[in-house]
Amino acid sequence: MITCVRGTRDILPDEIHLWHLVERESAAIFDRYGFEELRLPIFEVTELFARGIGDTTDIVEKEMYTFTDRNDQSLTLRPEGTASLVRAYIQHQLYKDGGTRKLYYAGPMFRYERPQKGRYRQFYQIGAEVLGPDSPGVEAEVIDMLMLLMDRLGIGDTRLWINSIGCPACRPAFLAVLQEREQAAAGRLCADCVRRIAANPLRVLDCKNPDCQDTINSLPSILDYLCAPCRSHHERLKKHLGLLGIAYHENPRMVRGLDYYVKTTFEITSGALGAQNSLLGGGRYDGLVEQLGGPPTHGFGFALGLDRFVLALPEAVRAGSRPVPDVHLAPLGETAQELAQVVAARLRRAGFAVSQDFQDRSLKSHLRHANRLGVPRVVIIGDAEAEAGQAALKSLITGDQILVPLTELEAVLRQQPAEKE
RNA sequence: GUGGGUAUAGCUCAGCUGGCAGAGCACUGGAUUGUGGCUCCAGGUGUCGUGGGUUCAAAUCCCAUUACCCACCCCA
């Protein structure tokens, strides 16, 4: 048997309505905030990601699906969406079309990682980006949009974490101090931390080893080393969040895995997810457009993990049943099948969701089947009905049954809408 | 890349110190010649993940391997 490859999965009809729900709500809410969708290719030239994400990040160093096509060009299945979006923004000169562009995308991303709860090699993201303005108000607006989305989906038990990781003007000085202090404290840190001191001193702050926590807490905070513009930006963001009544946790130890972030970074975690508890994450990337060959442009955005949103949906929503037809046709015999087919076509054109059973089964079997489907009403057409040009319309909720001329079925169904379960 | 756990029917899982392959759910038919749900009866079609080994005999014990799950790591 051939199965889907490791880290990929089939999303079956039982689950897909949850995905539709998240996709529908996201699109509706993003639209309300003025975001426009664009669709991006699933693979790009490898260089785009190396330059955009940073070629020393884990993603680029060891997680990309890179291959050579028949023209010996190095291509990569996209591991994230922002680089592609910015490429499109530059390629089509969207910056010439007004000051601010608000764009969003959705689709599969690919990273070669060990699969785990909420982590797959092909996973799905919806991301939105605001290109143009530098305002903390934009950041608060985007976060507000996400709060509304999660509220609409019933996703609770979440926390918003914010941080500022400074900018090229202030971060290098902080990193130098941090590294120095970490080296001095190396004796009290775990082996992983010691290794990170040289490789990526920021990562030490993110260590979860309980024995390291006291030491890490004594390390300097980036927030104390921000330059004046960064500090002001951060304070204004907090003020805007306060105005919107959005609760946040400031976390100077939060670190992002992509090189392009500056100033504001944020993340929303969920208690419903397990170890991979990040529902979404994002931040500001003021230098990225320029770095990829565009004009100097401010950028702010996020990506949300669709797989994780679906996992975090509350039980009440998850338990929601699949959509069921409005009416089920149960024809008995060949003549009745033919009649029913025509009836089904007519009812569908009239807007009803109709299922017709083409299996030659007993009436009892038809009804049992309809009952399992949760269909509220069944149209029974047997020999007697067929001859008289009628059908028996039975409600599976009340058990009532009436004879209706086939030509009037549509009108009767419309007049007496049945309550679904 | 590193750990731990799991793998038996469509699904969820029992199956003990080796001895005929099981249950519940689901599905099909019947009890009711054309009326569902509740109840009762009947119905299994499975390379016991894969490959070796031990044994008279392996789902069970041993070795290897693959996949899945969870965690580290990293991130959405």
Short mmCIF file of C-alpha atoms (C1' of nucleotides) in Angstrom, two decimals:
data_model
loop_
_atom_site.label_atom_id
_atom_site.label_comp_id
_atom_site.label_asym_id
_atom_site.label_seq_id
_atom_site.Cartn_x
_atom_site.Cartn_y
_atom_site.Cartn_z
CA MET A 1 0.00 0.00 0.00
CA ILE A 2 1.24 3.46 -0.86
CA THR A 3 0.70 5.95 1.93
CA CYS A 4 1.17 9.68 2.15
CA VAL A 5 4.74 10.67 2.96
CA ARG A 6 5.95 11.41 6.44
CA GLY A 7 4.75 14.69 7.86
CA THR A 8 1.98 15.07 5.29
CA ARG A 9 -1.60 14.01 5.82
CA ASP A 10 -4.97 13.74 4.22
CA ILE A 11 -7.64 15.97 5.62
CA LEU A 12 -10.79 13.90 5.30
CA PRO A 13 -14.40 15.08 4.95
CA ASP A 14 -14.97 14.49 8.67
CA GLU A 15 -12.52 17.25 9.45
CA ILE A 16 -12.68 19.52 6.45
CA HIS A 17 -15.68 21.52 7.62
CA LEU A 18 -13.51 22.79 10.49
CA TRP A 19 -10.97 24.04 7.96
CA HIS A 20 -13.68 25.70 5.92
CA LEU A 21 -14.90 27.42 9.07
CA VAL A 22 -11.48 28.89 9.87
CA GLU A 23 -10.86 29.86 6.25
CA ARG A 24 -14.27 31.51 5.89
CA GLU A 25 -14.00 33.49 9.11
CA SER A 26 -10.45 34.60 8.36
CA ALA A 27 -11.35 35.85 4.91
CA ALA A 28 -14.44 37.67 6.20
CA ILE A 29 -12.60 39.36 9.05
CA PHE A 30 -9.49 40.24 7.06
CA ASP A 31 -11.78 41.80 4.49
CA ARG A 32 -13.38 43.88 7.22
CA TYR A 33 -9.93 45.26 8.08
CA GLY A 34 -9.16 46.11 4.47
CA PHE A 35 -6.86 43.24 3.56
CA GLU A 36 -6.83 41.89 0.01
CA GLU A 37 -5.92 38.34 -0.88
CA LEU A 38 -3.23 37.39 -3.31
CA ARG A 39 -2.14 33.91 -4.38
CA LEU A 40 1.50 33.07 -4.53
CA PRO A 41 3.47 30.21 -6.06
CA ILE A 42 4.28 27.24 -3.89
CA PHE A 43 7.90 27.18 -5.03
CA GLU A 44 10.37 29.97 -5.64
CA VAL A 45 14.02 30.28 -6.52
CA THR A 46 16.04 29.15 -3.52
CA GLU A 47 17.89 32.44 -3.27
CA LEU A 48 14.69 34.26 -2.27
CA PHE A 49 14.49 32.37 1.01
CA ALA A 50 18.21 32.39 1.68
CA ARG A 51 18.26 36.18 1.38
CA GLY A 52 14.87 36.82 2.94
CA ILE A 53 14.78 34.54 5.95
CA GLY A 54 18.51 34.55 6.62
CA ASP A 55 20.93 31.87 5.58
CA THR A 56 22.01 30.97 9.10
CA THR A 57 18.50 30.31 10.38
CA ASP A 58 17.42 26.74 11.11
CA ILE A 59 14.78 27.00 8.41
CA VAL A 60 17.25 27.76 5.65
CA GLU A 61 20.10 25.67 6.99
CA LYS A 62 18.33 22.37 7.46
CA GLU A 63 14.60 22.48 6.87
CA MET A 64 14.03 23.44 3.26
CA TYR A 65 12.78 21.19 0.48
CA THR A 66 15.22 22.26 -2.19
CA PHE A 67 15.53 20.62 -5.59
CA THR A 68 16.92 21.27 -9.02
CA ASP A 69 14.54 21.39 -11.94
CA ARG A 70 15.22 20.19 -15.48
CA ASN A 71 16.82 23.50 -16.26
CA ASP A 72 19.34 23.11 -13.40
CA GLN A 73 17.70 25.89 -11.48
CA SER A 74 17.68 25.58 -7.70
CA LEU A 75 14.10 25.83 -6.46
CA THR A 76 12.58 25.49 -3.00
CA LEU A 77 9.13 24.65 -1.73
CA ARG A 78 8.23 27.71 0.28
CA PRO A 79 8.89 27.34 4.02
CA GLU A 80 6.93 30.50 4.80
CA GLY A 81 4.96 33.17 2.98
CA THR A 82 6.39 36.58 3.76
CA ALA A 83 9.39 36.33 1.45
CA SER A 84 7.16 35.37 -1.48
CA LEU A 85 4.70 38.12 -0.73
CA VAL A 86 7.42 40.73 -0.58
CA ARG A 87 8.87 39.40 -3.83
CA ALA A 88 5.49 39.82 -5.51
CA TYR A 89 5.12 43.27 -3.97
CA ILE A 90 8.40 44.32 -5.53
CA GLN A 91 7.98 42.47 -8.84
CA HIS A 92 4.60 44.07 -9.56
CA GLN A 93 5.55 47.41 -8.05
CA LEU A 94 2.56 47.35 -5.76
CA TYR A 95 4.18 50.20 -3.81
CA LYS A 96 3.31 52.53 -6.68
CA ASP A 97 -0.36 51.93 -6.11
CA GLY A 98 -0.87 54.12 -3.07
CA GLY A 99 0.82 54.43 0.28
CA THR A 100 -0.29 51.38 2.24
CA ARG A 101 -0.91 47.88 0.95
CA LYS A 102 -2.66 45.34 3.15
CA LEU A 103 -2.32 41.86 1.70
CA TYR A 104 -2.97 38.32 2.81
CA TYR A 105 -2.27 34.85 1.51
CA ALA A 106 -3.10 31.30 2.48
CA GLY A 107 -1.77 27.91 1.59
CA PRO A 108 0.63 25.10 2.33
CA MET A 109 4.20 25.63 3.56
CA PHE A 110 6.95 23.02 3.71
CA ARG A 111 9.63 22.39 6.28
CA TYR A 112 11.62 19.23 6.86
CA GLU A 113 11.12 18.76 10.59
CA ARG A 114 10.32 15.82 12.82
CA PRO A 115 6.52 15.57 12.88
CA GLN A 116 4.80 16.15 16.19
CA LYS A 117 1.46 17.31 17.55
CA GLY A 118 0.59 20.45 15.60
CA ARG A 119 3.74 20.18 13.49
CA TYR A 120 3.84 18.76 10.01
CA ARG A 121 6.19 18.87 7.04
CA GLN A 122 3.41 20.20 4.88
CA PHE A 123 1.45 22.60 7.02
CA TYR A 124 -0.93 25.43 6.29
CA GLN A 125 -0.60 29.09 7.05
CA ILE A 126 -2.68 32.17 6.58
CA GLY A 127 -0.58 35.31 6.69
CA ALA A 128 -1.29 38.99 6.40
CA GLU A 129 1.12 41.85 5.87
CA VAL A 130 0.87 45.62 6.00
CA LEU A 131 3.40 47.30 3.76
CA GLY A 132 4.14 51.00 4.01
CA PRO A 133 3.47 52.61 7.38
CA ASP A 134 5.74 52.52 10.40
CA SER A 135 3.02 53.17 12.95
CA PRO A 136 2.54 51.13 16.12
CA GLY A 137 -1.14 51.77 15.50
CA VAL A 138 -0.94 49.44 12.50
CA GLU A 139 0.47 46.77 14.75
CA ALA A 140 -2.32 47.20 17.27
CA GLU A 141 -4.87 47.09 14.46
CA VAL A 142 -3.51 43.77 13.18
CA ILE A 143 -3.47 42.30 16.68
CA ASP A 144 -7.01 43.54 17.23
CA MET A 145 -8.04 41.77 14.04
CA LEU A 146 -6.56 38.53 15.33
CA MET A 147 -8.34 38.90 18.64
CA LEU A 148 -11.63 39.30 16.82
CA LEU A 149 -10.91 36.27 14.67
CA MET A 150 -10.13 34.06 17.64
CA ASP A 151 -13.19 35.37 19.42
CA ARG A 152 -15.38 34.50 16.44
CA LEU A 153 -13.94 31.02 16.30
CA GLY A 154 -14.36 30.47 20.02
CA ILE A 155 -10.66 29.91 20.56
CA GLY A 156 -9.92 30.59 24.20
CA ASP A 157 -7.14 29.91 26.68
CA THR A 158 -4.75 32.08 24.68
CA ARG A 159 -2.05 34.55 25.57
CA LEU A 160 -0.64 37.42 23.59
CA TRP A 161 3.09 37.91 24.03
CA ILE A 162 4.85 41.01 22.78
CA ASN A 163 8.43 42.09 22.69
CA SER A 164 10.76 44.46 20.93
CA ILE A 165 13.99 43.03 19.62
CA GLY A 166 15.41 46.42 18.70
CA CYS A 167 16.84 47.48 15.40
CA PRO A 168 20.25 47.52 13.70
CA ALA A 169 21.02 50.66 15.68
CA CYS A 170 20.63 49.14 19.14
CA ARG A 171 20.58 45.35 18.91
CA PRO A 172 24.31 44.77 18.25
CA ALA A 173 25.26 46.58 21.44
CA PHE A 174 22.77 44.53 23.43
CA LEU A 175 24.00 41.28 21.89
CA ALA A 176 27.55 42.09 22.85
CA VAL A 177 26.59 42.78 26.46
CA LEU A 178 24.35 39.74 26.58
CA GLN A 179 27.01 37.43 25.24
CA GLU A 180 29.53 38.74 27.69
CA ARG A 181 27.19 38.23 30.64
CA GLU A 182 26.27 34.75 29.44
CA GLN A 183 29.90 33.77 29.20
CA ALA A 184 30.42 34.93 32.76
CA ALA A 185 27.46 32.83 33.88
CA ALA A 186 28.26 29.81 31.72
CA GLY A 187 29.06 27.66 34.74
CA ARG A 188 25.45 27.85 35.90
CA LEU A 189 23.85 27.15 32.50
CA CYS A 190 22.98 23.84 30.85
CA ALA A 191 25.07 22.37 28.04
CA ASP A 192 22.62 23.50 25.38
CA CYS A 193 22.81 27.05 26.65
CA VAL A 194 26.59 27.05 26.66
CA ARG A 195 26.55 25.93 23.07
CA ARG A 196 24.11 28.73 22.19
CA ILE A 197 26.20 31.46 23.77
CA ALA A 198 28.49 31.54 20.78
CA ALA A 199 26.00 30.47 18.11
CA ASN A 200 23.01 32.60 19.03
CA PRO A 201 23.08 34.37 22.39
CA LEU A 202 19.41 35.34 22.11
CA ARG A 203 18.40 31.68 22.10
CA VAL A 204 19.76 31.25 25.62
CA LEU A 205 16.92 33.49 26.81
CA ASP A 206 14.45 31.00 25.42
CA CYS A 207 15.81 27.94 27.26
CA LYS A 208 13.16 25.95 29.10
CA ASN A 209 15.48 24.04 31.40
CA PRO A 210 14.25 24.79 34.95
CA ASP A 211 17.82 24.88 36.30
CA CYS A 212 18.69 27.72 33.95
CA GLN A 213 15.78 29.98 34.81
CA ASP A 214 17.30 31.82 37.76
CA THR A 215 20.44 32.57 35.82
CA ILE A 216 18.52 33.65 32.73
CA ASN A 217 16.35 35.94 34.79
CA SER A 218 19.48 37.73 35.93
CA LEU A 219 20.61 38.39 32.36
CA PRO A 220 20.03 41.83 30.87
CA SER A 221 16.75 42.56 29.12
CA ILE A 222 16.67 43.83 25.54
CA LEU A 223 14.03 46.32 26.64
CA ASP A 224 16.65 48.12 28.71
CA TYR A 225 18.93 48.51 25.71
CA LEU A 226 16.51 49.82 23.10
CA CYS A 227 17.48 53.02 21.34
CA ALA A 228 15.16 56.00 21.72
CA PRO A 229 13.10 55.39 18.54
CA CYS A 230 12.65 51.69 19.34
CA ARG A 231 11.68 52.43 22.94
CA SER A 232 9.18 55.05 21.89
CA HIS A 233 7.73 52.69 19.28
CA HIS A 234 7.33 49.96 21.87
CA GLU A 235 5.68 52.25 24.40
CA ARG A 236 3.23 53.51 21.81
CA LEU A 237 2.29 49.97 20.82
CA LYS A 238 1.51 49.18 24.43
CA LYS A 239 -0.57 52.33 24.68
CA HIS A 240 -2.58 51.41 21.59
CA LEU A 241 -3.18 47.91 22.88
CA GLY A 242 -4.37 49.44 26.12
CA LEU A 243 -6.79 51.70 24.24
CA LEU A 244 -8.24 48.64 22.51
CA GLY A 245 -8.53 46.79 25.81
CA ILE A 246 -6.22 44.02 24.63
CA ALA A 247 -4.43 42.15 27.40
CA TYR A 248 -0.80 41.33 26.64
CA HIS A 249 2.24 39.90 28.32
CA GLU A 250 5.50 41.62 27.70
CA ASN A 251 8.14 38.96 27.20
CA PRO A 252 11.68 40.25 26.67
CA ARG A 253 12.82 36.65 26.33
CA MET A 254 10.69 35.89 23.30
CA VAL A 255 12.87 35.23 20.29
CA ARG A 256 11.95 34.75 16.66
CA GLY A 257 13.54 32.31 14.25
CA LEU A 258 13.61 34.52 11.18
CA ASP A 259 16.31 37.10 10.68
CA TYR A 260 14.20 39.83 9.15
CA TYR A 261 12.38 40.97 12.28
CA VAL A 262 13.07 44.31 13.95
CA LYS A 263 11.35 46.19 16.77
CA THR A 264 7.98 44.60 17.50
CA THR A 265 7.60 40.84 17.59
CA PHE A 266 4.55 39.05 18.91
CA GLU A 267 3.11 35.65 19.34
CA ILE A 268 -0.15 34.14 20.52
CA THR A 269 0.01 30.83 22.33
CA SER A 270 -2.75 28.43 23.24
CA GLY A 271 -3.08 26.12 26.20
CA ALA A 272 -4.90 23.62 23.99
CA LEU A 273 -1.97 22.64 21.81
CA GLY A 274 0.74 20.78 23.69
CA ALA A 275 4.39 21.56 23.18
CA GLN A 276 3.90 23.30 19.84
CA ASN A 277 1.73 25.90 21.52
CA SER A 278 2.24 28.80 19.13
CA LEU A 279 -0.96 29.59 17.27
CA LEU A 280 0.52 32.45 15.34
CA GLY A 281 3.51 34.73 15.31
CA GLY A 282 4.74 37.79 13.56
CA GLY A 283 6.41 41.13 13.80
CA ARG A 284 7.94 44.05 12.04
CA TYR A 285 10.37 43.67 9.14
CA ASP A 286 11.36 47.16 8.04
CA GLY A 287 14.44 46.19 6.06
CA LEU A 288 13.14 43.20 4.14
CA VAL A 289 11.67 44.91 1.08
CA GLU A 290 14.84 46.84 0.51
CA GLN A 291 16.98 43.79 1.09
CA LEU A 292 15.09 41.93 -1.62
CA GLY A 293 15.62 44.75 -4.08
CA GLY A 294 12.65 47.03 -3.49
CA PRO A 295 12.42 50.57 -2.18
CA PRO A 296 12.83 51.19 1.55
CA THR A 297 9.46 50.08 2.93
CA HIS A 298 8.17 49.35 6.39
CA GLY A 299 6.46 46.04 6.90
CA PHE A 300 4.46 44.34 9.61
CA GLY A 301 2.67 41.03 9.52
CA PHE A 302 2.05 37.60 10.93
CA ALA A 303 1.41 34.04 9.93
CA LEU A 304 -1.11 31.85 11.67
CA GLY A 305 -0.95 28.07 11.71
CA LEU A 306 -4.16 26.75 10.22
CA ASP A 307 -3.49 23.22 11.50
CA ARG A 308 -3.11 24.61 14.99
CA PHE A 309 -6.19 26.81 14.76
CA VAL A 310 -8.21 23.75 13.85
CA LEU A 311 -6.68 21.86 16.79
CA ALA A 312 -7.52 24.71 19.14
CA LEU A 313 -11.17 25.01 18.14
CA PRO A 314 -13.39 24.44 21.16
CA GLU A 315 -15.13 21.11 21.63
CA ALA A 316 -18.55 22.60 20.90
CA VAL A 317 -17.38 23.70 17.46
CA ARG A 318 -15.43 20.52 16.75
CA ALA A 319 -18.43 18.39 17.63
CA GLY A 320 -20.54 20.23 15.07
CA SER A 321 -21.80 17.71 12.58
CA ARG A 322 -21.05 17.65 8.92
CA PRO A 323 -23.53 19.40 6.67
CA VAL A 324 -26.50 17.19 5.85
CA PRO A 325 -28.82 17.31 2.84
CA ASP A 326 -32.18 19.03 3.15
CA VAL A 327 -33.93 16.04 1.72
CA HIS A 328 -33.14 12.46 0.81
CA LEU A 329 -34.71 10.63 -2.11
CA ALA A 330 -35.55 6.98 -1.55
CA PRO A 331 -36.71 5.43 -4.81
CA LEU A 332 -37.85 1.81 -4.89
CA GLY A 333 -37.15 0.12 -8.18
CA GLU A 334 -35.84 1.17 -11.55
CA THR A 335 -38.76 3.29 -12.70
CA ALA A 336 -38.72 5.15 -9.43
CA GLN A 337 -34.97 5.73 -9.77
CA GLU A 338 -35.54 7.42 -13.09
CA LEU A 339 -38.33 9.60 -11.72
CA ALA A 340 -36.29 10.47 -8.66
CA GLN A 341 -33.33 11.54 -10.71
CA VAL A 342 -35.44 14.13 -12.48
CA VAL A 343 -36.96 15.26 -9.19
CA ALA A 344 -33.51 15.59 -7.64
CA ALA A 345 -32.26 17.71 -10.52
CA ARG A 346 -35.25 20.01 -10.21
CA LEU A 347 -34.98 20.39 -6.44
CA ARG A 348 -31.28 21.13 -6.66
CA ARG A 349 -31.91 23.88 -9.15
CA ALA A 350 -34.44 25.23 -6.68
CA GLY A 351 -31.70 25.44 -4.06
CA PHE A 352 -32.20 22.30 -2.00
CA ALA A 353 -29.35 20.02 -1.01
CA VAL A 354 -30.57 16.64 -2.16
CA SER A 355 -29.12 13.18 -1.82
CA GLN A 356 -30.43 10.36 -3.92
CA ASP A 357 -29.64 6.79 -3.08
CA PHE A 358 -28.86 4.82 -6.22
CA GLN A 359 -28.44 1.56 -4.40
CA ASP A 360 -31.22 -0.92 -4.83
CA ARG A 361 -32.19 -1.30 -1.21
CA SER A 362 -35.29 -1.93 0.81
CA LEU A 363 -37.36 0.93 2.12
CA LYS A 364 -36.32 0.06 5.63
CA SER A 365 -32.72 0.27 4.57
CA HIS A 366 -33.34 3.59 2.85
CA LEU A 367 -34.87 5.08 5.96
CA ARG A 368 -32.23 3.73 8.26
CA HIS A 369 -29.59 5.18 6.01
CA ALA A 370 -31.37 8.56 5.86
CA ASN A 371 -31.69 8.57 9.62
CA ARG A 372 -27.96 7.99 10.03
CA LEU A 373 -27.23 10.83 7.63
CA GLY A 374 -29.32 13.07 9.85
CA VAL A 375 -31.52 14.12 6.93
CA PRO A 376 -34.72 15.73 8.18
CA ARG A 377 -36.96 14.63 5.33
CA VAL A 378 -37.23 11.73 2.93
CA VAL A 379 -39.05 11.54 -0.36
CA ILE A 380 -40.23 7.98 -0.96
CA ILE A 381 -41.10 6.99 -4.51
CA GLY A 382 -42.34 3.46 -5.04
CA ASP A 383 -44.42 1.79 -7.70
CA ALA A 384 -47.72 3.10 -6.38
CA GLU A 385 -46.45 6.66 -6.11
CA ALA A 386 -44.71 6.54 -9.47
CA GLU A 387 -47.88 5.48 -11.19
CA ALA A 388 -49.84 8.29 -9.61
CA GLY A 389 -47.10 10.85 -10.21
CA GLN A 390 -46.74 11.33 -6.47
CA ALA A 391 -44.22 10.86 -3.74
CA ALA A 392 -44.52 10.21 -0.04
CA LEU A 393 -42.84 13.00 1.88
CA LYS A 394 -41.86 11.80 5.32
CA SER A 395 -40.43 13.86 8.13
CA LEU A 396 -37.87 11.91 10.10
CA ILE A 397 -38.28 14.32 12.97
CA THR A 398 -42.02 14.06 13.52
CA GLY A 399 -42.61 10.83 11.64
CA ASP A 400 -45.46 12.47 9.72
CA GLN A 401 -45.95 11.43 6.13
CA ILE A 402 -48.01 13.02 3.37
CA LEU A 403 -48.60 12.29 -0.30
CA VAL A 404 -47.49 15.07 -2.60
CA PRO A 405 -47.71 15.31 -6.41
CA LEU A 406 -44.18 15.30 -7.80
CA THR A 407 -44.78 18.63 -9.51
CA GLU A 408 -45.59 20.25 -6.16
CA LEU A 409 -42.72 18.83 -4.14
CA GLU A 410 -40.65 21.96 -4.42
CA ALA A 411 -43.48 24.20 -3.26
CA VAL A 412 -44.36 21.94 -0.34
CA LEU A 413 -40.75 21.69 0.79
CA ARG A 414 -40.50 25.44 0.70
CA GLN A 415 -43.76 25.94 2.61
CA GLN A 416 -42.91 23.52 5.38
CA PRO A 417 -39.24 23.88 6.13
CA ALA A 418 -38.17 21.11 8.43
CA GLU A 419 -36.03 21.83 11.42
CA LYS A 420 -32.77 20.02 11.19
CA GLU A 421 -31.34 18.38 14.27
"C1'" G B 1 19.52 14.86 14.51
"C1'" U B 2 18.28 12.68 20.02
"C1'" G B 3 14.92 10.21 23.46
"C1'" G B 4 10.23 7.52 25.15
"C1'" G B 5 5.69 5.04 23.65
"C1'" U B 6 2.64 2.49 20.09
"C1'" A B 7 1.53 -0.84 15.71
"C1'" U B 8 -4.21 -6.76 16.00
"C1'" A B 9 -11.18 -5.96 11.61
"C1'" G B 10 -13.43 0.28 8.38
"C1'" C B 11 -12.90 2.89 13.76
"C1'" U B 12 -11.56 2.40 19.23
"C1'" C B 13 -9.09 -1.41 21.44
"C1'" A B 14 -8.67 -6.47 24.46
"C1'" G B 15 -5.72 -10.74 23.73
"C1'" C B 16 -1.87 -12.73 30.87
"C1'" U B 17 3.67 -16.88 32.27
"C1'" G B 18 3.64 -19.09 23.83
"C1'" G B 19 -1.54 -23.50 22.37
"C1'" C B 20 -8.02 -22.62 17.00
"C1'" A B 21 -8.02 -14.51 15.86
"C1'" G B 22 -11.54 -11.55 19.77
"C1'" A B 23 -15.04 -7.40 21.82
"C1'" G B 24 -17.61 -2.78 21.27
"C1'" C B 25 -18.87 0.66 17.55
"C1'" A B 26 -19.77 0.95 12.34
"C1'" C B 27 -21.71 -1.81 8.10
"C1'" U B 28 -25.42 -5.56 5.67
"C1'" G B 29 -29.75 -8.57 6.14
"C1'" G B 30 -33.85 -10.18 9.13
"C1'" A B 31 -37.72 -9.97 13.27
"C1'" U B 32 -41.84 -5.87 10.36
"C1'" U B 33 -44.10 -8.86 1.87
"C1'" G B 34 -43.28 -0.71 1.69
"C1'" U B 35 -41.58 2.76 6.93
"C1'" G B 36 -36.05 5.03 10.39
"C1'" G B 37 -34.45 5.87 15.66
"C1'" C B 38 -35.08 1.70 20.80
"C1'" U B 39 -34.70 -3.70 21.23
"C1'" C B 40 -33.55 -8.69 19.58
"C1'" C B 41 -31.31 -12.29 15.94
"C1'" A B 42 -27.75 -13.44 12.06
"C1'" G B 43 -23.43 -12.12 9.12
"C1'" G B 44 -15.94 -11.23 9.36
"C1'" U B 45 -13.93 -10.90 3.99
"C1'" G B 46 -7.68 -9.73 9.36
"C1'" U B 47 -0.46 -10.47 5.00
"C1'" C B 48 -1.79 -9.65 13.91
"C1'" G B 49 3.27 -3.10 10.49
"C1'" U B 50 7.57 -5.61 7.72
"C1'" G B 51 11.89 -9.09 7.65
"C1'" G B 52 14.58 -12.58 10.27
"C1'" G B 53 15.40 -15.86 14.73
"C1'" U B 54 14.00 -19.32 18.98
"C1'" U B 55 10.19 -23.31 19.40
"C1'" C B 56 6.50 -29.22 18.16
"C1'" A B 57 3.80 -24.50 18.16
"C1'" A B 58 4.71 -17.12 17.95
"C1'" A B 59 -0.16 -11.71 17.76
"C1'" U B 60 2.56 -13.25 22.35
"C1'" C B 61 9.62 -14.39 23.41
"C1'" C B 62 14.47 -12.34 20.88
"C1'" C B 63 16.93 -9.25 16.94
"C1'" A B 64 16.48 -5.85 13.06
"C1'" U B 65 13.61 -2.48 10.33
"C1'" U B 66 9.59 0.90 8.91
"C1'" A B 67 5.60 3.96 10.13
"C1'" C B 68 2.74 6.66 13.55
"C1'" C B 69 2.24 9.33 18.36
"C1'" C B 70 4.56 12.29 22.19
"C1'" A B 71 8.74 15.07 23.82
"C1'" C B 72 13.77 17.52 22.96
"C1'" C B 73 15.20 20.91 19.19
"C1'" C B 74 12.79 24.49 16.28
"C1'" C B 75 8.59 27.01 14.92
"C1'" A B 76 2.96 28.41 12.59
#
